[in-house]
Amino acid sequence: MAKLFVLSAPSGTGKSTIASKLLQQIEGIKKIVTVTTRTPRPGESDGVDYFFITKEEFEKRIKEEHFLEYAEVYGNYYGTPKDQVERNLKEGVDSLLVIDVQGAFRVKEIFPSAVTVFLLPPSLEELKRRMISRGYRDSNARLRLETAKKEIPCAREFDYIIINDFVDKAVYQLKSIITASRCERESVLEVLKNVLPSEEIRSLVKGGECYGKKT
Ligand code: ADP
Ligand code: 5GP
């Protein structure tokens, strides 16, 4: 069964940076390209960073139940298309959802087995520096910082917390979480036939008697 990994953090913490590095280093996982009504930033392209659509089109898609979840963030709509997640599940490919905390909670409601990861900035000063380095004006950064103070307490509700002080360390930790999740007992037992060639070992794992376990 393919898995869903949800990466959330206050805007400017480094989600996109960490996600894109991760995808270069690990197989079997695809990032869900979400849909937004905000305008593209310099360097962003349609279908890669987001699908950029109008507010009218977004509202039409809400009615058509196109989204697994959607939220309004900083005055724009953002939504996770159902079809990409369903396709990945069908093809046995894991999904990486890079979405805000509201979306993370909604996905966890729909898929309780989704693995949620919260990325924390090392400090509020560093978060502001990253926002400004990304081109936000001071007033915009101030609003996002105030929102960050309301999002950071949500870290307590997530399965994992990573501190993004150094990119390579954060990517390594996220990769380790994904790798460990893929080795969870139930996940391995479910796909044993595909991953373990020895019929003998498979039948021992599935039906043999466990020596040493007191009954
Ligand atoms: P988000 O997707 O969470 O909004 P980005 O990935 O766009 O954040 O990162 C915001 C800015 O912070 C970018 O300029 C990025 O290069 C920088 N950044 C991300 N992670 C780190 C880090 N660990 N150390 C220093 N700068 C970082
Ligand atoms: P940005 O405008 O900085 O790209 O994104 C703003 C916020 O919206 C980020 O926290 C980002 O992760 C989040 N976001 C992006 N796509 C989605 C989505 O489909 N659903 C939700 N709930 N949040 C999203």
Tab-separated table of C-alpha atoms and ligand atoms in Angstrom:
chain	number	residue	atom	x	y	z
A	1	MET	CA	0.000	0.000	0.000
A	2	ALA	CA	1.517	3.334	-1.034
A	3	LYS	CA	1.939	5.951	1.665
A	4	LEU	CA	1.169	9.632	2.023
A	5	PHE	CA	3.753	11.949	3.553
A	6	VAL	CA	2.667	15.441	4.511
A	7	LEU	CA	5.253	18.189	5.000
A	8	SER	CA	4.041	21.380	6.690
A	9	ALA	CA	5.745	24.463	8.060
A	10	PRO	CA	5.223	28.194	8.330
A	11	SER	CA	5.777	29.960	5.017
A	12	GLY	CA	9.494	30.628	4.424
A	13	THR	CA	10.786	27.826	6.683
A	14	GLY	CA	12.154	25.823	3.758
A	15	LYS	CA	9.499	23.268	2.720
A	16	SER	CA	10.027	23.674	-1.026
A	17	THR	CA	13.822	23.622	-0.640
A	18	ILE	CA	13.761	20.446	1.443
A	19	ALA	CA	11.109	18.750	-0.738
A	20	SER	CA	12.948	19.336	-4.006
A	21	LYS	CA	16.272	18.063	-2.601
A	22	LEU	CA	14.530	15.047	-1.119
A	23	LEU	CA	12.955	14.103	-4.450
A	24	GLN	CA	16.415	14.008	-6.045
A	25	GLN	CA	17.624	11.549	-3.420
A	26	ILE	CA	14.808	9.039	-2.921
A	27	GLU	CA	12.875	6.781	-5.283
A	28	GLY	CA	9.240	5.748	-5.257
A	29	ILE	CA	7.713	9.050	-4.191
A	30	LYS	CA	6.064	11.826	-6.209
A	31	LYS	CA	5.251	15.345	-5.088
A	32	ILE	CA	1.626	16.287	-5.531
A	33	VAL	CA	1.430	19.450	-7.622
A	34	THR	CA	-1.278	21.465	-5.913
A	35	VAL	CA	-3.594	24.091	-7.384
A	36	THR	CA	-3.595	27.762	-6.426
A	37	THR	CA	-5.260	31.050	-7.321
A	38	ARG	CA	-2.160	33.091	-6.470
A	39	THR	CA	-0.022	34.509	-9.260
A	40	PRO	CA	3.247	32.719	-10.100
A	41	ARG	CA	6.450	34.059	-8.540
A	42	PRO	CA	9.449	34.666	-10.813
A	43	GLY	CA	10.893	31.311	-11.792
A	44	GLU	CA	7.747	29.317	-10.996
A	45	SER	CA	6.048	27.407	-13.793
A	46	ASP	CA	2.576	26.042	-14.306
A	47	GLY	CA	2.273	22.317	-13.722
A	48	VAL	CA	5.630	22.142	-11.930
A	49	ASP	CA	5.376	24.354	-8.844
A	50	TYR	CA	1.600	24.677	-8.910
A	51	PHE	CA	-1.298	24.621	-11.312
A	52	PHE	CA	-2.196	28.316	-11.455
A	53	ILE	CA	-5.905	28.928	-12.061
A	54	THR	CA	-8.456	31.714	-11.523
A	55	LYS	CA	-10.644	32.067	-8.440
A	56	GLU	CA	-13.738	31.302	-10.565
A	57	GLU	CA	-12.199	28.097	-11.896
A	58	PHE	CA	-11.108	27.096	-8.372
A	59	GLU	CA	-14.640	27.620	-7.023
A	60	LYS	CA	-16.033	25.548	-9.904
A	61	ARG	CA	-13.602	22.729	-9.012
A	62	ILE	CA	-14.649	22.918	-5.335
A	63	LYS	CA	-18.241	22.260	-6.443
A	64	GLU	CA	-17.085	19.405	-8.657
A	65	GLU	CA	-15.316	17.842	-5.629
A	66	HIS	CA	-11.997	17.946	-7.425
A	67	PHE	CA	-10.023	18.504	-4.198
A	68	LEU	CA	-9.011	16.138	-1.421
A	69	GLU	CA	-8.722	19.258	0.734
A	70	TYR	CA	-8.433	22.958	0.104
A	71	ALA	CA	-7.736	26.004	2.219
A	72	GLU	CA	-7.504	29.748	1.997
A	73	VAL	CA	-3.978	30.892	2.808
A	74	TYR	CA	-2.994	34.595	2.740
A	75	GLY	CA	-6.071	35.493	0.674
A	76	ASN	CA	-5.604	32.834	-1.995
A	77	TYR	CA	-7.051	29.383	-2.450
A	78	TYR	CA	-4.804	26.317	-2.410
A	79	GLY	CA	-6.040	22.770	-3.008
A	80	THR	CA	-4.777	19.215	-3.319
A	81	PRO	CA	-6.242	17.507	-6.405
A	82	LYS	CA	-7.744	14.107	-5.606
A	83	ASP	CA	-6.778	12.542	-8.929
A	84	GLN	CA	-2.980	12.710	-8.432
A	85	VAL	CA	-3.203	11.132	-4.967
A	86	GLU	CA	-5.548	8.401	-6.236
A	87	ARG	CA	-3.266	7.670	-9.207
A	88	ASN	CA	-0.237	7.319	-6.934
A	89	LEU	CA	-2.141	5.018	-4.579
A	90	LYS	CA	-3.209	2.872	-7.540
A	91	GLU	CA	0.311	2.733	-8.964
A	92	GLY	CA	1.886	1.969	-5.567
A	93	VAL	CA	3.860	5.222	-5.539
A	94	ASP	CA	4.177	7.250	-2.329
A	95	SER	CA	2.906	10.853	-2.342
A	96	LEU	CA	4.553	13.918	-0.864
A	97	LEU	CA	2.115	16.682	0.032
A	98	VAL	CA	3.679	20.061	0.794
A	99	ILE	CA	0.749	21.895	2.310
A	100	ASP	CA	-0.192	24.175	5.200
A	101	VAL	CA	-1.257	22.971	8.652
A	102	GLN	CA	-5.002	23.173	7.906
A	103	GLY	CA	-4.478	20.872	4.923
A	104	ALA	CA	-2.281	18.509	6.964
A	105	PHE	CA	-5.015	18.052	9.582
A	106	ARG	CA	-7.641	17.417	6.904
A	107	VAL	CA	-5.459	14.829	5.114
A	108	LYS	CA	-4.797	13.050	8.425
A	109	GLU	CA	-8.584	12.878	9.004
A	110	ILE	CA	-9.146	11.324	5.591
A	111	PHE	CA	-6.050	9.081	5.696
A	112	PRO	CA	-5.197	8.330	9.344
A	113	SER	CA	-2.145	6.377	8.173
A	114	ALA	CA	-0.646	9.480	6.509
A	115	VAL	CA	2.709	10.404	8.042
A	116	THR	CA	2.795	14.073	9.031
A	117	VAL	CA	6.039	16.000	9.397
A	118	PHE	CA	6.385	19.537	10.743
A	119	LEU	CA	9.398	21.579	9.746
A	120	LEU	CA	10.466	24.177	12.312
A	121	PRO	CA	12.660	27.212	11.658
A	122	PRO	CA	15.651	27.500	14.007
A	123	SER	CA	14.450	30.959	15.195
A	124	LEU	CA	11.932	33.663	14.298
A	125	GLU	CA	14.801	35.988	13.294
A	126	GLU	CA	16.095	33.383	10.838
A	127	LEU	CA	12.561	32.794	9.535
A	128	LYS	CA	12.200	36.519	8.829
A	129	ARG	CA	15.604	36.546	7.123
A	130	ARG	CA	14.536	33.628	4.872
A	131	MET	CA	11.256	35.349	3.996
A	132	ILE	CA	13.051	38.525	3.027
A	133	SER	CA	15.676	36.586	1.077
A	134	ARG	CA	12.815	35.064	-0.892
A	135	GLY	CA	11.634	38.519	-1.826
A	136	TYR	CA	8.816	39.306	0.611
A	137	ARG	CA	8.545	42.950	1.494
A	138	ASP	CA	8.786	43.810	5.185
A	139	SER	CA	5.000	44.191	5.709
A	140	ASN	CA	4.340	40.865	4.002
A	141	ALA	CA	7.016	39.162	6.089
A	142	ARG	CA	5.486	40.663	9.263
A	143	LEU	CA	2.047	39.164	8.475
A	144	ARG	CA	3.613	35.769	7.723
A	145	LEU	CA	5.633	35.929	10.945
A	146	GLU	CA	2.472	36.602	12.980
A	147	THR	CA	0.813	33.624	11.258
A	148	ALA	CA	3.930	31.516	11.918
A	149	LYS	CA	3.504	32.129	15.660
A	150	LYS	CA	0.021	30.565	15.407
A	151	GLU	CA	1.217	27.654	13.249
A	152	ILE	CA	4.293	26.665	15.276
A	153	PRO	CA	2.216	25.310	18.231
A	154	CYS	CA	0.607	22.885	15.734
A	155	ALA	CA	3.953	21.053	15.601
A	156	ARG	CA	2.798	19.182	18.720
A	157	GLU	CA	0.028	17.510	16.694
A	158	PHE	CA	2.346	16.093	14.006
A	159	ASP	CA	3.951	12.643	13.912
A	160	TYR	CA	7.473	14.025	13.404
A	161	ILE	CA	9.273	17.324	13.894
A	162	ILE	CA	12.383	18.366	11.966
A	163	ILE	CA	14.358	21.521	12.696
A	164	ASN	CA	15.503	23.103	9.453
A	165	ASP	CA	18.740	24.710	10.595
A	166	PHE	CA	20.851	23.000	7.913
A	167	VAL	CA	19.313	21.882	4.616
A	168	ASP	CA	21.295	18.658	4.247
A	169	LYS	CA	20.543	17.581	7.803
A	170	ALA	CA	16.804	18.261	7.393
A	171	VAL	CA	16.720	16.369	4.078
A	172	TYR	CA	18.562	13.443	5.682
A	173	GLN	CA	16.058	13.362	8.563
A	174	LEU	CA	13.051	13.485	6.233
A	175	LYS	CA	14.555	10.717	4.106
A	176	SER	CA	15.079	8.655	7.267
A	177	ILE	CA	11.440	9.118	8.305
A	178	ILE	CA	10.264	7.933	4.877
A	179	THR	CA	12.671	4.985	4.911
A	180	ALA	CA	11.618	3.954	8.428
A	181	SER	CA	7.914	4.222	7.525
A	182	ARG	CA	8.477	1.951	4.550
A	183	CYS	CA	10.003	-0.649	6.910
A	184	GLU	CA	7.054	-0.650	9.333
A	185	ARG	CA	5.988	-4.246	9.982
A	186	GLU	CA	2.491	-3.983	8.500
A	187	SER	CA	3.772	-2.211	5.389
A	188	VAL	CA	6.397	-4.884	4.730
A	189	LEU	CA	4.047	-7.811	5.425
A	190	GLU	CA	1.564	-6.381	2.943
A	191	VAL	CA	4.057	-6.402	0.070
A	192	LEU	CA	6.190	-9.366	1.183
A	193	LYS	CA	5.645	-11.240	-2.070
A	194	ASN	CA	7.085	-8.364	-4.105
A	195	VAL	CA	10.075	-7.637	-1.906
A	196	LEU	CA	11.188	-11.037	-0.619
A	197	PRO	CA	12.053	-13.600	-3.312
A	198	SER	CA	12.452	-16.590	-0.965
A	199	GLU	CA	9.148	-18.487	-0.699
A	200	GLU	CA	10.615	-20.377	2.275
A	201	ILE	CA	11.359	-17.228	4.278
A	202	ARG	CA	8.010	-15.705	3.305
A	203	SER	CA	6.072	-18.654	4.653
A	204	LEU	CA	8.149	-18.715	7.855
A	205	VAL	CA	7.498	-15.004	8.427
A	206	LYS	CA	3.788	-15.386	7.720
A	207	GLY	CA	3.000	-18.668	9.443
A	208	GLY	CA	5.993	-20.060	11.337
A	209	GLU	CA	6.082	-20.380	15.086
A	210	CYS	CA	8.045	-17.615	16.814
A	211	TYR	CA	10.722	-19.163	19.030
A	212	GLY	CA	11.268	-17.304	22.279
A	213	LYS	CA	7.884	-15.641	22.557
A	214	LYS	CA	6.091	-16.831	25.692
A	215	THR	CA	2.421	-17.567	24.993
B	1	ADP	P1	8.776	27.475	2.040
B	1	ADP	O1	8.573	26.537	0.891
B	1	ADP	O2	8.612	26.808	3.364
B	1	ADP	O3	7.927	28.705	1.961
B	1	ADP	P2	11.427	27.924	0.831
B	1	ADP	O4	11.872	26.531	0.572
B	1	ADP	O5	10.948	28.726	-0.331
B	1	ADP	O6	10.313	27.960	2.005
B	1	ADP	O7	12.641	28.660	1.571
B	1	ADP	C1	12.583	30.037	1.927
B	1	ADP	C2	14.003	30.638	1.817
B	1	ADP	O8	14.838	30.064	2.836
B	1	ADP	C3	14.679	30.338	0.488
B	1	ADP	O9	15.421	31.486	0.119
B	1	ADP	C4	15.618	29.158	0.805
B	1	ADP	O10	16.750	29.131	-0.034
B	1	ADP	C5	16.002	29.478	2.253
B	1	ADP	N1	16.329	28.280	3.076
B	1	ADP	C6	15.624	27.121	3.173
B	1	ADP	N2	16.199	26.277	4.064
B	1	ADP	C7	17.285	26.923	4.548
B	1	ADP	C8	18.309	26.574	5.513
B	1	ADP	N3	18.314	25.406	6.162
B	1	ADP	N4	19.271	27.490	5.765
B	1	ADP	C9	19.295	28.682	5.119
B	1	ADP	N5	18.381	29.086	4.203
B	1	ADP	C10	17.384	28.208	3.925
B	2	5GP	P1	3.137	29.748	-1.093
B	2	5GP	O1	2.219	30.827	-1.603
B	2	5GP	O2	4.204	30.292	-0.175
B	2	5GP	O3	3.673	28.866	-2.201
B	2	5GP	O4	2.236	28.769	-0.197
B	2	5GP	C1	1.546	29.254	0.913
B	2	5GP	C2	1.156	28.083	1.788
B	2	5GP	O5	0.152	27.261	1.153
B	2	5GP	C3	2.320	27.138	2.087
B	2	5GP	O6	2.250	26.795	3.474
B	2	5GP	C4	2.020	25.939	1.231
B	2	5GP	O7	2.584	24.732	1.742
B	2	5GP	C5	0.515	25.904	1.314
B	2	5GP	N1	-0.107	25.081	0.265
B	2	5GP	C6	0.326	24.848	-0.992
B	2	5GP	N2	-0.534	24.021	-1.636
B	2	5GP	C7	-1.503	23.712	-0.753
B	2	5GP	C8	-2.673	22.881	-0.809
B	2	5GP	O8	-3.001	22.255	-1.802
B	2	5GP	N3	-3.441	22.826	0.298
B	2	5GP	C9	-3.129	23.511	1.436
B	2	5GP	N4	-3.940	23.349	2.489
B	2	5GP	N5	-2.052	24.288	1.536
B	2	5GP	C10	-1.245	24.392	0.454
